[in-house]
Coordinates of C-alpha atoms in Angstrom, one line a residue:
L14 CA 155.4 -13.5 -98.6
N15 CA 155.9 -15.7 -101.7
I16 CA 157.3 -12.8 -103.7
H17 CA 160.0 -12.2 -101.0
V18 CA 161.1 -15.8 -101.1
L19 CA 161.3 -15.6 -104.9
L20 CA 163.3 -12.4 -104.7
D21 CA 165.7 -14.0 -102.1
Y22 CA 166.1 -17.0 -104.4
I23 CA 166.9 -14.8 -107.4
E24 CA 169.3 -12.6 -105.5
F25 CA 171.1 -15.2 -103.3
V26 CA 170.5 -18.8 -104.2
H27 CA 170.3 -18.8 -108.0
P28 CA 173.8 -17.1 -108.5
L29 CA 175.3 -19.7 -106.2
L30 CA 173.7 -22.6 -108.1
R31 CA 175.1 -21.2 -111.4
T32 CA 178.6 -20.5 -110.0
P33 CA 179.1 -22.5 -106.8
L34 CA 181.7 -21.6 -104.2
S35 CA 184.5 -23.9 -103.1
C36 CA 183.0 -24.0 -99.6
P37 CA 179.4 -23.5 -98.6
P38 CA 178.3 -20.1 -97.3
S39 CA 176.3 -19.6 -94.1
I40 CA 172.8 -21.1 -94.3
N41 CA 170.2 -18.6 -95.6
G42 CA 167.5 -18.8 -92.8
N43 CA 164.8 -17.2 -95.0
G44 CA 164.0 -20.4 -96.9
M45 CA 162.7 -23.8 -95.7
G46 CA 165.2 -26.1 -97.2
C47 CA 164.8 -29.2 -99.3
F48 CA 164.5 -33.0 -98.9
T49 CA 166.0 -34.9 -101.9
K50 CA 167.0 -38.3 -103.0
S51 CA 169.5 -36.9 -105.6
M52 CA 173.2 -36.5 -104.6
E53 CA 173.6 -33.9 -107.3
V54 CA 170.7 -31.8 -106.0
C55 CA 171.9 -32.2 -102.5
E56 CA 175.4 -31.1 -103.3
A57 CA 174.3 -28.1 -105.4
L58 CA 171.9 -26.8 -102.7
Y59 CA 174.5 -27.4 -99.9
F60 CA 177.0 -25.3 -101.8
A61 CA 174.4 -22.6 -102.3
G62 CA 173.8 -22.4 -98.5
V63 CA 170.3 -24.0 -98.6
P64 CA 169.4 -26.4 -95.8
V65 CA 169.2 -29.8 -97.4
W66 CA 168.5 -33.4 -96.3
L67 CA 169.5 -36.4 -98.3
V68 CA 166.9 -39.2 -98.1
H69 CA 168.1 -42.7 -99.0
S70 CA 167.8 -46.3 -98.0
E71 CA 169.6 -47.6 -94.9
A72 CA 171.6 -50.0 -97.1
Y73 CA 173.6 -47.0 -98.4
I74 CA 174.6 -45.7 -95.0
S75 CA 178.2 -46.5 -94.2
P76 CA 178.7 -48.5 -91.0
T77 CA 181.2 -45.8 -89.9
M78 CA 178.8 -42.9 -90.3
N79 CA 177.7 -41.2 -87.1
V80 CA 173.9 -41.3 -87.2
V81 CA 172.4 -39.2 -84.5
H82 CA 168.8 -40.1 -85.0
S83 CA 167.2 -42.3 -87.6
V84 CA 163.7 -41.4 -88.8

């Protein structure tokens, strides 16, 4: 199973990390995604079609942001 995930990464994700598209592709459902505190990592993975969640302090959330559920 791990070799399949690695091959998917090499074939699909890595090229998009090296040369990102101007808009994100469809999410690749084969991987699990990533939690990160880094805006740069979040943006890179988003534009590579990897599910990504940005984790940060409540102080950095804009009052106009629509928060569906805080955890």
